[in-house]
Amino acid sequence: MDRETSVRNAIMTVISEHFAIPRDRIRAEMTFADLDLDSVALVELAVVLKEDLGLDVTDVDFLMEDSIGRLAELLAVGPAR
């Protein structure tokens, strides 16, 4: 499994567990807005990704209109943490 796929799966798992969204409802092409995550939820997501997975999103620009796959792509190009 490549890094981007691993990161994408990790993000989807965190979203499912932290925001109580069934994992089978989450797809990589979905935007955060599609999942009804607001800007506060994105901040929470960033904190959880950093604390639980060591994925630092502070240097990555992502918005509610971005997809989970896009965030994974941006994070995967960075150095492994």
CSV table of N, CA and C in Angstrom, one decimal:
chain,number,residue,atom,x,y,z
A,1,MET,N,0.9,-1.2,0.0
A,1,MET,CA,0.0,0.0,0.0
A,1,MET,C,0.9,1.2,0.0
A,2,ASP,N,0.6,2.2,-0.9
A,2,ASP,CA,1.4,3.4,-0.9
A,2,ASP,C,1.1,4.4,0.2
A,3,ARG,N,1.9,5.4,0.4
A,3,ARG,CA,1.7,6.3,1.5
A,3,ARG,C,0.4,7.1,1.3
A,4,GLU,N,0.0,7.5,0.1
A,4,GLU,CA,-1.2,8.2,-0.1
A,4,GLU,C,-2.4,7.4,0.3
A,5,THR,N,-2.4,6.1,-0.1
A,5,THR,CA,-3.5,5.3,0.3
A,5,THR,C,-3.6,5.1,1.8
A,6,SER,N,-2.5,4.9,2.4
A,6,SER,CA,-2.4,4.8,3.9
A,6,SER,C,-3.0,6.0,4.6
A,7,VAL,N,-2.5,7.2,4.1
A,7,VAL,CA,-3.0,8.4,4.7
A,7,VAL,C,-4.5,8.6,4.5
A,8,ARG,N,-4.9,8.3,3.3
A,8,ARG,CA,-6.4,8.4,3.0
A,8,ARG,C,-7.2,7.5,3.9
A,9,ASN,N,-6.8,6.3,4.1
A,9,ASN,CA,-7.5,5.3,4.9
A,9,ASN,C,-7.5,5.8,6.4
A,10,ALA,N,-6.4,6.3,6.8
A,10,ALA,CA,-6.3,6.8,8.2
A,10,ALA,C,-7.2,8.0,8.4
A,11,ILE,N,-7.3,8.9,7.4
A,11,ILE,CA,-8.1,10.1,7.6
A,11,ILE,C,-9.6,9.6,7.6
A,12,MET,N,-10.0,8.7,6.8
A,12,MET,CA,-11.4,8.2,6.8
A,12,MET,C,-11.7,7.5,8.1
A,13,THR,N,-10.8,6.8,8.6
A,13,THR,CA,-11.0,6.1,9.9
A,13,THR,C,-11.2,7.1,11.0
A,14,VAL,N,-10.3,8.2,11.1
A,14,VAL,CA,-10.4,9.2,12.1
A,14,VAL,C,-11.8,9.9,12.0
A,15,ILE,N,-12.2,10.3,10.8
A,15,ILE,CA,-13.4,10.9,10.6
A,15,ILE,C,-14.6,10.0,11.1
A,16,SER,N,-14.5,8.8,10.8
A,16,SER,CA,-15.6,7.9,11.2
A,16,SER,C,-15.6,7.8,12.7
A,17,GLU,N,-14.5,7.6,13.3
A,17,GLU,CA,-14.5,7.4,14.8
A,17,GLU,C,-14.7,8.7,15.6
A,18,HIS,N,-14.1,9.8,15.1
A,18,HIS,CA,-14.2,11.0,15.9
A,18,HIS,C,-15.5,11.8,15.6
A,19,PHE,N,-16.1,11.6,14.5
A,19,PHE,CA,-17.3,12.4,14.2
A,19,PHE,C,-18.6,11.5,14.0
A,20,ALA,N,-18.4,10.2,14.4
A,20,ALA,CA,-19.5,9.2,14.4
A,20,ALA,C,-20.2,9.1,13.1
A,21,ILE,N,-19.4,9.1,12.0
A,21,ILE,CA,-20.0,8.9,10.7
A,21,ILE,C,-19.6,7.4,10.3
A,22,PRO,N,-20.6,6.6,9.9
A,22,PRO,CA,-20.3,5.3,9.5
A,22,PRO,C,-19.2,5.2,8.5
A,23,ARG,N,-18.3,4.3,8.7
A,23,ARG,CA,-17.1,4.2,7.8
A,23,ARG,C,-17.5,3.9,6.4
A,24,ASP,N,-18.6,3.1,6.2
A,24,ASP,CA,-19.0,2.7,4.9
A,24,ASP,C,-19.7,3.8,4.1
A,25,ARG,N,-20.0,4.9,4.8
A,25,ARG,CA,-20.6,6.1,4.2
A,25,ARG,C,-19.5,7.1,3.6
A,26,ILE,N,-18.3,6.9,4.1
A,26,ILE,CA,-17.2,7.8,3.7
A,26,ILE,C,-16.4,7.3,2.5
A,27,ARG,N,-16.3,8.2,1.5
A,27,ARG,CA,-15.5,7.9,0.3
A,27,ARG,C,-14.5,9.0,0.0
A,28,ALA,N,-13.4,8.6,-0.6
A,28,ALA,CA,-12.3,9.5,-0.8
A,28,ALA,C,-12.7,10.7,-1.6
A,29,GLU,N,-13.6,10.6,-2.5
A,29,GLU,CA,-14.0,11.8,-3.3
A,29,GLU,C,-14.9,12.7,-2.6
A,30,MET,N,-15.4,12.4,-1.5
A,30,MET,CA,-16.3,13.2,-0.7
A,30,MET,C,-15.5,14.4,-0.2
A,31,THR,N,-16.2,15.6,-0.2
A,31,THR,CA,-15.6,16.8,0.5
A,31,THR,C,-16.0,16.8,1.9
A,32,PHE,N,-15.3,17.6,2.7
A,32,PHE,CA,-15.7,17.7,4.1
A,32,PHE,C,-17.1,18.3,4.2
A,33,ALA,N,-17.4,19.2,3.3
A,33,ALA,CA,-18.8,19.7,3.3
A,33,ALA,C,-19.8,18.6,3.1
A,34,ASP,N,-19.5,17.7,2.2
A,34,ASP,CA,-20.4,16.6,1.9
A,34,ASP,C,-20.7,15.8,3.2
A,35,LEU,N,-19.7,15.8,4.1
A,35,LEU,CA,-19.9,15.0,5.4
A,35,LEU,C,-20.4,15.9,6.5
A,36,ASP,N,-20.9,17.1,6.1
A,36,ASP,CA,-21.4,18.1,7.1
A,36,ASP,C,-20.4,18.5,8.1
A,37,LEU,N,-19.1,18.5,7.8
A,37,LEU,CA,-18.1,19.0,8.7
A,37,LEU,C,-17.9,20.5,8.5
A,38,ASP,N,-18.0,21.3,9.5
A,38,ASP,CA,-17.8,22.7,9.4
A,38,ASP,C,-16.4,23.1,9.7
A,39,SER,N,-16.1,24.4,9.7
A,39,SER,CA,-14.7,24.8,9.9
A,39,SER,C,-14.2,24.4,11.3
A,40,VAL,N,-15.1,24.4,12.3
A,40,VAL,CA,-14.7,24.0,13.7
A,40,VAL,C,-14.3,22.5,13.6
A,41,ALA,N,-15.1,21.7,12.9
A,41,ALA,CA,-14.8,20.3,12.8
A,41,ALA,C,-13.4,20.1,12.1
A,42,LEU,N,-13.1,20.9,11.1
A,42,LEU,CA,-11.8,20.8,10.4
A,42,LEU,C,-10.7,21.1,11.3
A,43,VAL,N,-10.8,22.0,12.2
A,43,VAL,CA,-9.8,22.3,13.2
A,43,VAL,C,-9.6,21.1,14.1
A,44,GLU,N,-10.8,20.5,14.6
A,44,GLU,CA,-10.7,19.3,15.4
A,44,GLU,C,-10.0,18.2,14.7
A,45,LEU,N,-10.4,18.0,13.4
A,45,LEU,CA,-9.8,17.0,12.6
A,45,LEU,C,-8.3,17.1,12.5
A,46,ALA,N,-7.8,18.4,12.3
A,46,ALA,CA,-6.4,18.7,12.2
A,46,ALA,C,-5.7,18.3,13.5
A,47,VAL,N,-6.3,18.6,14.6
A,47,VAL,CA,-5.7,18.3,15.9
A,47,VAL,C,-5.6,16.8,16.1
A,48,VAL,N,-6.7,16.1,15.8
A,48,VAL,CA,-6.7,14.6,15.9
A,48,VAL,C,-5.7,14.0,15.0
A,49,LEU,N,-5.6,14.4,13.8
A,49,LEU,CA,-4.6,13.9,12.8
A,49,LEU,C,-3.2,14.0,13.4
A,50,LYS,N,-2.9,15.2,13.9
A,50,LYS,CA,-1.6,15.5,14.5
A,50,LYS,C,-1.3,14.6,15.7
A,51,GLU,N,-2.2,14.6,16.7
A,51,GLU,CA,-2.0,13.9,17.9
A,51,GLU,C,-2.0,12.4,17.8
A,52,ASP,N,-2.9,11.9,17.0
A,52,ASP,CA,-3.1,10.4,16.9
A,52,ASP,C,-2.2,9.8,15.9
A,53,LEU,N,-2.0,10.5,14.8
A,53,LEU,CA,-1.3,9.9,13.6
A,53,LEU,C,0.1,10.6,13.3
A,54,GLY,N,0.3,11.8,13.9
A,54,GLY,CA,1.5,12.5,13.6
A,54,GLY,C,1.5,13.2,12.2
A,55,LEU,N,0.3,13.4,11.7
A,55,LEU,CA,0.1,14.0,10.4
A,55,LEU,C,-0.1,15.5,10.7
A,56,ASP,N,0.8,16.3,10.3
A,56,ASP,CA,0.8,17.8,10.6
A,56,ASP,C,0.1,18.5,9.4
A,57,VAL,N,-1.0,19.0,9.6
A,57,VAL,CA,-1.7,19.7,8.5
A,57,VAL,C,-1.5,21.2,8.5
A,58,THR,N,-0.7,21.7,9.4
A,58,THR,CA,-0.5,23.1,9.5
A,58,THR,C,0.1,23.8,8.3
A,59,ASP,N,0.9,23.0,7.5
A,59,ASP,CA,1.5,23.5,6.3
A,59,ASP,C,0.7,23.2,5.0
A,60,VAL,N,-0.5,22.7,5.2
A,60,VAL,CA,-1.3,22.3,4.1
A,60,VAL,C,-2.6,23.1,4.1
A,61,ASP,N,-2.9,23.7,2.9
A,61,ASP,CA,-4.1,24.5,2.8
A,61,ASP,C,-5.2,23.5,2.3
A,62,PHE,N,-6.2,23.3,3.1
A,62,PHE,CA,-7.4,22.6,2.7
A,62,PHE,C,-8.6,23.2,3.3
A,63,LEU,N,-9.7,23.1,2.5
A,63,LEU,CA,-11.0,23.7,2.8
A,63,LEU,C,-12.1,22.7,2.9
A,64,MET,N,-13.2,23.1,3.3
A,64,MET,CA,-14.4,22.3,3.4
A,64,MET,C,-14.7,21.7,2.0
A,65,GLU,N,-14.4,22.5,0.9
A,65,GLU,CA,-14.7,22.1,-0.4
A,65,GLU,C,-13.7,21.1,-1.0
A,66,ASP,N,-12.6,20.8,-0.3
A,66,ASP,CA,-11.6,19.8,-0.7
A,66,ASP,C,-12.1,18.4,-0.3
A,67,SER,N,-11.6,17.5,-1.0
A,67,SER,CA,-12.0,16.1,-0.8
A,67,SER,C,-11.0,15.4,0.2
A,68,ILE,N,-11.4,14.3,0.8
A,68,ILE,CA,-10.6,13.6,1.6
A,68,ILE,C,-9.4,13.1,0.8
A,69,GLY,N,-9.6,12.7,-0.4
A,69,GLY,CA,-8.5,12.2,-1.2
A,69,GLY,C,-7.5,13.4,-1.5
A,70,ARG,N,-8.0,14.6,-1.7
A,70,ARG,CA,-7.1,15.7,-1.9
A,70,ARG,C,-6.2,16.0,-0.7
A,71,LEU,N,-6.8,15.9,0.5
A,71,LEU,CA,-6.0,16.1,1.7
A,71,LEU,C,-5.0,15.0,1.9
A,72,ALA,N,-5.4,13.8,1.6
A,72,ALA,CA,-4.4,12.7,1.7
A,72,ALA,C,-3.3,12.9,0.7
A,73,GLU,N,-3.6,13.4,-0.5
A,73,GLU,CA,-2.6,13.6,-1.5
A,73,GLU,C,-1.6,14.7,-1.0
A,74,LEU,N,-2.1,15.8,-0.4
A,74,LEU,CA,-1.3,16.8,0.1
A,74,LEU,C,-0.4,16.4,1.2
A,75,LEU,N,-0.9,15.6,2.1
A,75,LEU,CA,-0.2,15.1,3.3
A,75,LEU,C,0.9,14.0,2.8
A,76,ALA,N,0.5,13.2,1.8
A,76,ALA,CA,1.4,12.1,1.4
A,76,ALA,C,2.7,12.6,0.8
A,77,VAL,N,2.7,13.8,0.2
A,77,VAL,CA,3.9,14.3,-0.5
A,77,VAL,C,4.9,14.9,0.6
A,78,GLY,N,4.4,15.1,1.8
A,78,GLY,CA,5.3,15.6,2.8
A,78,GLY,C,6.2,14.5,3.4
A,79,PRO,N,7.1,14.8,4.2
A,79,PRO,CA,8.0,13.8,4.8
A,79,PRO,C,7.2,12.9,5.7
A,80,ALA,N,7.6,11.7,5.8
A,80,ALA,CA,6.9,10.7,6.8
A,80,ALA,C,7.2,11.2,8.2
A,81,ARG,N,6.2,11.2,9.0
A,81,ARG,CA,6.4,11.7,10.4
A,81,ARG,C,6.4,10.5,11.3
